[in-house]
Amino acid sequence: MVTSKEETTSVVITQEDREAAETLIKLSQDTRYQPVEEEDAAPSSTLLLQQCKAKEKQHSKKDDKISMESTKGKTEVDDTEETLMILQEWSHTKPDPVEKIFSGDADVAELFSEPIKKQLTMSDVENGQCRLMLGKQQVQKKMHPLLEHSEIPLGTEGLDVSVYGPNGEVQTMKFKMWGEDTPVLTSGWKDFVDKYDLEKHRDFLTIWMFRHRVTRGICFAIDSTSFSVTGPLSSRISKSVFPNPN
């Protein structure tokens, strides 16, 4: 009887094999060498879309901030037809200063000048200015005829004048030149603004000069009218309402 003999093969493990195995085990335990999953390696389309929207939102906020800073301090001019019609009617009206300011007492003034009309501006009411600007040519044409030569303001020293407000109350101011060629009322004008709650753009003034019948001193009478005007007038309206502002 023939018997088969099983062949056995012996495996010899060398020192190099052991060291290689130990190295592989250590690498498998080190997170730095872990395989990167596909989702982590490449962001999904949804994540990319969210990132793009976030960047667009940041840029939008930045653009809005720049736009607000560029328009800060700017006031839109009033160019409405309603404002034009209201102010044209006001400019053509010739109120009687005796009735408006002095309640019919004609004994106060000897003679009134032609009135100067104007819209109050920022420089007329802001704290650092404290003066009411009057157009040089209008003052020369309408008010100088009432003045004696010594009363014409030629420098910064000025002339003491009495100014009557819309309610007939009087206060002292200076009628002088601002710079070289701008007549102004000052030294008391800021108190006048506060007393009558005058505001830029909204309030429109009618200004007369007269000589007091008793004291013979130079005086001004100022009436104010408020309109729903929120900004400076457009060039179109200004030219129509104030054809000769200077």
mmCIF file of N, CA and C in Angstrom, residues 106-181:
data_model
loop_
_atom_site.group_PDB
_atom_site.id
_atom_site.type_symbol
_atom_site.label_atom_id
_atom_site.label_comp_id
_atom_site.label_asym_id
_atom_site.label_seq_id
_atom_site.Cartn_x
_atom_site.Cartn_y
_atom_site.Cartn_z
ATOM 1 N N ALA A 106 -48.461 153.303 12.901
ATOM 2 C CA ALA A 106 -47.702 153.976 11.858
ATOM 3 C C ALA A 106 -46.743 155.034 12.392
ATOM 4 N N ASP A 107 -46.746 155.273 13.676
ATOM 5 C CA ASP A 107 -45.896 156.312 14.247
ATOM 6 C C ASP A 107 -44.457 155.848 14.490
ATOM 7 N N VAL A 108 -44.196 154.558 14.304
ATOM 8 C CA VAL A 108 -42.855 154.034 14.574
ATOM 9 C C VAL A 108 -41.880 154.424 13.475
ATOM 10 N N ALA A 109 -42.276 154.231 12.230
ATOM 11 C CA ALA A 109 -41.359 154.419 11.110
ATOM 12 C C ALA A 109 -41.733 155.633 10.273
ATOM 13 N N GLU A 110 -40.678 156.264 9.771
ATOM 14 C CA GLU A 110 -40.887 157.406 8.873
ATOM 15 C C GLU A 110 -41.047 156.936 7.434
ATOM 16 N N LEU A 111 -40.176 155.997 7.031
ATOM 17 C CA LEU A 111 -40.215 155.498 5.662
ATOM 18 C C LEU A 111 -39.566 154.119 5.621
ATOM 19 N N PHE A 112 -40.214 153.181 4.938
ATOM 20 C CA PHE A 112 -39.667 151.827 4.802
ATOM 21 C C PHE A 112 -38.981 151.672 3.441
ATOM 22 N N SER A 113 -37.921 150.865 3.420
ATOM 23 C CA SER A 113 -37.280 150.524 2.154
ATOM 24 C C SER A 113 -38.098 149.470 1.426
ATOM 25 N N GLU A 114 -37.749 149.219 0.168
ATOM 26 C CA GLU A 114 -38.291 148.055 -0.519
ATOM 27 C C GLU A 114 -37.746 146.813 0.191
ATOM 28 N N PRO A 115 -38.540 145.760 0.315
ATOM 29 C CA PRO A 115 -38.069 144.595 1.087
ATOM 30 C C PRO A 115 -37.061 143.730 0.327
ATOM 31 N N ILE A 116 -36.202 143.098 1.085
ATOM 32 C CA ILE A 116 -35.324 142.040 0.580
ATOM 33 C C ILE A 116 -35.922 140.716 1.041
ATOM 34 N N LYS A 117 -36.059 139.782 0.122
ATOM 35 C CA LYS A 117 -36.610 138.476 0.466
ATOM 36 C C LYS A 117 -35.544 137.407 0.251
ATOM 37 N N LYS A 118 -35.502 136.437 1.172
ATOM 38 C CA LYS A 118 -34.509 135.378 1.032
ATOM 39 C C LYS A 118 -34.917 134.115 1.791
ATOM 40 N N GLN A 119 -34.377 132.996 1.351
ATOM 41 C CA GLN A 119 -34.509 131.727 2.050
ATOM 42 C C GLN A 119 -33.330 131.591 3.010
ATOM 43 N N LEU A 120 -33.587 131.175 4.244
ATOM 44 C CA LEU A 120 -32.498 130.971 5.191
ATOM 45 C C LEU A 120 -31.651 129.777 4.759
ATOM 46 N N THR A 121 -30.339 129.952 4.803
ATOM 47 C CA THR A 121 -29.406 128.902 4.436
ATOM 48 C C THR A 121 -28.701 128.366 5.676
ATOM 49 N N MET A 122 -27.903 127.333 5.480
ATOM 50 C CA MET A 122 -27.146 126.758 6.590
ATOM 51 C C MET A 122 -26.261 127.798 7.259
ATOM 52 N N SER A 123 -25.571 128.624 6.461
ATOM 53 C CA SER A 123 -24.652 129.612 7.032
ATOM 54 C C SER A 123 -25.377 130.712 7.800
ATOM 55 N N ASP A 124 -26.673 130.888 7.541
ATOM 56 C CA ASP A 124 -27.439 131.908 8.267
ATOM 57 C C ASP A 124 -27.807 131.469 9.683
ATOM 58 N N VAL A 125 -27.829 130.157 9.933
ATOM 59 C CA VAL A 125 -28.344 129.682 11.219
ATOM 60 C C VAL A 125 -27.356 128.843 12.022
ATOM 61 N N GLU A 126 -26.277 128.360 11.422
ATOM 62 C CA GLU A 126 -25.384 127.494 12.190
ATOM 63 C C GLU A 126 -24.616 128.302 13.244
ATOM 64 N N ASN A 127 -24.265 127.644 14.325
ATOM 65 C CA ASN A 127 -23.710 128.318 15.492
ATOM 66 C C ASN A 127 -22.408 129.060 15.210
ATOM 67 N N GLY A 128 -21.571 128.526 14.333
ATOM 68 C CA GLY A 128 -20.281 129.151 14.103
ATOM 69 C C GLY A 128 -20.318 130.406 13.251
ATOM 70 N N GLN A 129 -21.466 130.749 12.682
ATOM 71 C CA GLN A 129 -21.558 131.895 11.770
ATOM 72 C C GLN A 129 -22.162 133.122 12.452
ATOM 73 N N CYS A 130 -23.357 132.978 12.997
ATOM 74 C CA CYS A 130 -24.010 134.044 13.773
ATOM 75 C C CYS A 130 -24.183 135.333 12.980
ATOM 76 N N ARG A 131 -24.633 135.237 11.733
ATOM 77 C CA ARG A 131 -24.923 136.444 10.971
ATOM 78 C C ARG A 131 -25.917 136.128 9.854
ATOM 79 N N LEU A 132 -26.707 137.129 9.505
ATOM 80 C CA LEU A 132 -27.655 137.023 8.396
ATOM 81 C C LEU A 132 -27.054 137.734 7.198
ATOM 82 N N MET A 133 -26.809 136.968 6.141
ATOM 83 C CA MET A 133 -26.204 137.543 4.939
ATOM 84 C C MET A 133 -27.266 138.235 4.092
ATOM 85 N N LEU A 134 -26.929 139.439 3.605
ATOM 86 C CA LEU A 134 -27.805 140.202 2.722
ATOM 87 C C LEU A 134 -27.062 140.474 1.415
ATOM 88 N N GLY A 135 -27.774 140.395 0.307
ATOM 89 C CA GLY A 135 -27.137 140.634 -0.984
ATOM 90 C C GLY A 135 -26.637 142.072 -1.126
ATOM 91 N N LYS A 136 -25.381 142.220 -1.561
ATOM 92 C CA LYS A 136 -24.776 143.551 -1.648
ATOM 93 C C LYS A 136 -25.545 144.476 -2.584
ATOM 94 N N GLN A 137 -25.874 143.988 -3.777
ATOM 95 C CA GLN A 137 -26.558 144.833 -4.754
ATOM 96 C C GLN A 137 -27.959 145.209 -4.279
ATOM 97 N N GLN A 138 -28.634 144.275 -3.617
ATOM 98 C CA GLN A 138 -29.971 144.587 -3.105
ATOM 99 C C GLN A 138 -29.911 145.635 -1.997
ATOM 100 N N VAL A 139 -28.905 145.507 -1.119
ATOM 101 C CA VAL A 139 -28.744 146.497 -0.051
ATOM 102 C C VAL A 139 -28.451 147.874 -0.642
ATOM 103 N N GLN A 140 -27.569 147.906 -1.627
ATOM 104 C CA GLN A 140 -27.227 149.194 -2.257
ATOM 105 C C GLN A 140 -28.434 149.812 -2.944
ATOM 106 N N LYS A 141 -29.215 148.995 -3.625
ATOM 107 C CA LYS A 141 -30.353 149.505 -4.388
ATOM 108 C C LYS A 141 -31.533 149.878 -3.489
ATOM 109 N N LYS A 142 -31.846 149.039 -2.506
ATOM 110 C CA LYS A 142 -33.073 149.218 -1.735
ATOM 111 C C LYS A 142 -32.882 149.933 -0.403
ATOM 112 N N MET A 143 -31.691 149.831 0.204
ATOM 113 C CA MET A 143 -31.515 150.351 1.560
ATOM 114 C C MET A 143 -30.597 151.561 1.659
ATOM 115 N N HIS A 144 -29.608 151.638 0.799
ATOM 116 C CA HIS A 144 -28.694 152.778 0.876
ATOM 117 C C HIS A 144 -29.382 154.137 0.732
ATOM 118 N N PRO A 145 -30.454 154.240 -0.067
ATOM 119 C CA PRO A 145 -31.119 155.551 -0.165
ATOM 120 C C PRO A 145 -31.639 156.088 1.170
ATOM 121 N N LEU A 146 -31.852 155.207 2.155
ATOM 122 C CA LEU A 146 -32.327 155.661 3.471
ATOM 123 C C LEU A 146 -31.176 156.084 4.384
ATOM 124 N N LEU A 147 -29.949 155.783 3.992
ATOM 125 C CA LEU A 147 -28.799 156.008 4.863
ATOM 126 C C LEU A 147 -28.084 157.313 4.541
ATOM 127 N N GLU A 148 -27.580 157.927 5.582
ATOM 128 C CA GLU A 148 -26.648 159.017 5.388
ATOM 129 C C GLU A 148 -25.280 158.427 5.087
ATOM 130 N N HIS A 149 -24.408 159.237 4.528
ATOM 131 C CA HIS A 149 -23.111 158.708 4.102
ATOM 132 C C HIS A 149 -22.359 158.059 5.260
ATOM 133 N N SER A 150 -22.438 158.648 6.436
ATOM 134 C CA SER A 150 -21.716 158.120 7.596
ATOM 135 C C SER A 150 -22.321 156.819 8.123
ATOM 136 N N GLU A 151 -23.521 156.478 7.675
ATOM 137 C CA GLU A 151 -24.189 155.279 8.157
ATOM 138 C C GLU A 151 -23.981 154.071 7.254
ATOM 139 N N ILE A 152 -23.417 154.295 6.084
ATOM 140 C CA ILE A 152 -23.186 153.189 5.152
ATOM 141 C C ILE A 152 -22.052 152.311 5.697
ATOM 142 N N PRO A 153 -22.295 151.021 5.911
ATOM 143 C CA PRO A 153 -21.252 150.148 6.473
ATOM 144 C C PRO A 153 -20.142 149.895 5.455
ATOM 145 N N LEU A 154 -18.960 150.428 5.732
ATOM 146 C CA LEU A 154 -17.837 150.266 4.814
ATOM 147 C C LEU A 154 -16.778 149.303 5.360
ATOM 148 N N GLY A 155 -16.808 149.029 6.646
ATOM 149 C CA GLY A 155 -15.804 148.153 7.241
ATOM 150 C C GLY A 155 -16.422 147.167 8.201
ATOM 151 N N THR A 156 -15.562 146.596 9.048
ATOM 152 C CA THR A 156 -16.019 145.563 9.969
ATOM 153 C C THR A 156 -16.551 146.130 11.280
ATOM 154 N N GLU A 157 -16.372 147.447 11.512
ATOM 155 C CA GLU A 157 -16.837 148.030 12.768
ATOM 156 C C GLU A 157 -18.353 148.052 12.830
ATOM 157 N N GLY A 158 -19.005 148.483 11.775
ATOM 158 C CA GLY A 158 -20.448 148.392 11.677
ATOM 159 C C GLY A 158 -21.222 149.484 12.373
ATOM 160 N N LEU A 159 -22.539 149.393 12.207
ATOM 161 C CA LEU A 159 -23.475 150.381 12.734
ATOM 162 C C LEU A 159 -24.460 149.685 13.664
ATOM 163 N N ASP A 160 -24.664 150.240 14.853
ATOM 164 C CA ASP A 160 -25.673 149.699 15.770
ATOM 165 C C ASP A 160 -27.072 149.977 15.222
ATOM 166 N N VAL A 161 -27.881 148.918 15.133
ATOM 167 C CA VAL A 161 -29.241 149.069 14.618
ATOM 168 C C VAL A 161 -30.218 148.331 15.525
ATOM 169 N N SER A 162 -31.483 148.750 15.466
ATOM 170 C CA SER A 162 -32.557 148.065 16.188
ATOM 171 C C SER A 162 -33.296 147.170 15.209
ATOM 172 N N VAL A 163 -33.497 145.920 15.598
ATOM 173 C CA VAL A 163 -34.149 144.949 14.719
ATOM 174 C C VAL A 163 -35.445 144.477 15.375
ATOM 175 N N TYR A 164 -36.557 144.662 14.664
ATOM 176 C CA TYR A 164 -37.878 144.260 15.145
ATOM 177 C C TYR A 164 -38.251 142.912 14.526
ATOM 178 N N GLY A 165 -38.655 141.976 15.380
ATOM 179 C CA GLY A 165 -39.043 140.662 14.904
ATOM 180 C C GLY A 165 -40.500 140.573 14.527
ATOM 181 N N PRO A 166 -40.957 139.384 14.116
ATOM 182 C CA PRO A 166 -42.347 139.203 13.685
ATOM 183 C C PRO A 166 -43.393 139.589 14.735
ATOM 184 N N ASN A 167 -43.021 139.517 16.016
ATOM 185 C CA ASN A 167 -43.989 139.875 17.054
ATOM 186 C C ASN A 167 -43.848 141.321 17.522
ATOM 187 N N GLY A 168 -42.978 142.086 16.843
ATOM 188 C CA GLY A 168 -42.826 143.495 17.192
ATOM 189 C C GLY A 168 -41.804 143.787 18.264
ATOM 190 N N GLU A 169 -41.200 142.742 18.870
ATOM 191 C CA GLU A 169 -40.190 142.971 19.890
ATOM 192 C C GLU A 169 -38.865 143.380 19.231
ATOM 193 N N VAL A 170 -38.084 144.188 19.928
ATOM 194 C CA VAL A 170 -36.877 144.760 19.346
ATOM 195 C C VAL A 170 -35.635 144.279 20.079
ATOM 196 N N GLN A 171 -34.537 144.152 19.350
ATOM 197 C CA GLN A 171 -33.242 143.863 19.942
ATOM 198 C C GLN A 171 -32.155 144.537 19.105
ATOM 199 N N THR A 172 -31.024 144.766 19.721
ATOM 200 C CA THR A 172 -29.921 145.473 19.062
ATOM 201 C C THR A 172 -29.010 144.498 18.319
ATOM 202 N N MET A 173 -28.602 144.894 17.112
ATOM 203 C CA MET A 173 -27.639 144.121 16.326
ATOM 204 C C MET A 173 -26.658 145.078 15.675
ATOM 205 N N LYS A 174 -25.706 144.500 14.940
ATOM 206 C CA LYS A 174 -24.743 145.264 14.155
ATOM 207 C C LYS A 174 -25.035 145.079 12.669
ATOM 208 N N PHE A 175 -25.054 146.190 11.946
ATOM 209 C CA PHE A 175 -25.165 146.162 10.488
ATOM 210 C C PHE A 175 -23.770 146.491 9.969
ATOM 211 N N LYS A 176 -23.106 145.488 9.339
ATOM 212 C CA LYS A 176 -21.705 145.655 8.990
ATOM 213 C C LYS A 176 -21.368 144.866 7.729
ATOM 214 N N MET A 177 -20.120 144.970 7.314
ATOM 215 C CA MET A 177 -19.647 144.219 6.163
ATOM 216 C C MET A 177 -18.926 142.962 6.647
ATOM 217 N N TRP A 178 -19.248 141.848 6.013
ATOM 218 C CA TRP A 178 -18.581 140.575 6.307
ATOM 219 C C TRP A 178 -17.570 140.347 5.190
ATOM 220 N N GLY A 179 -16.306 140.426 5.529
ATOM 221 C CA GLY A 179 -15.300 140.380 4.472
ATOM 222 C C GLY A 179 -15.260 141.723 3.771
ATOM 223 N N GLU A 180 -15.169 141.692 2.449
ATOM 224 C CA GLU A 180 -15.046 142.929 1.691
ATOM 225 C C GLU A 180 -16.363 143.415 1.100
ATOM 226 N N ASP A 181 -17.267 142.494 0.780
ATOM 227 C CA ASP A 181 -18.436 142.929 0.007
ATOM 228 C C ASP A 181 -19.758 142.264 0.390
#
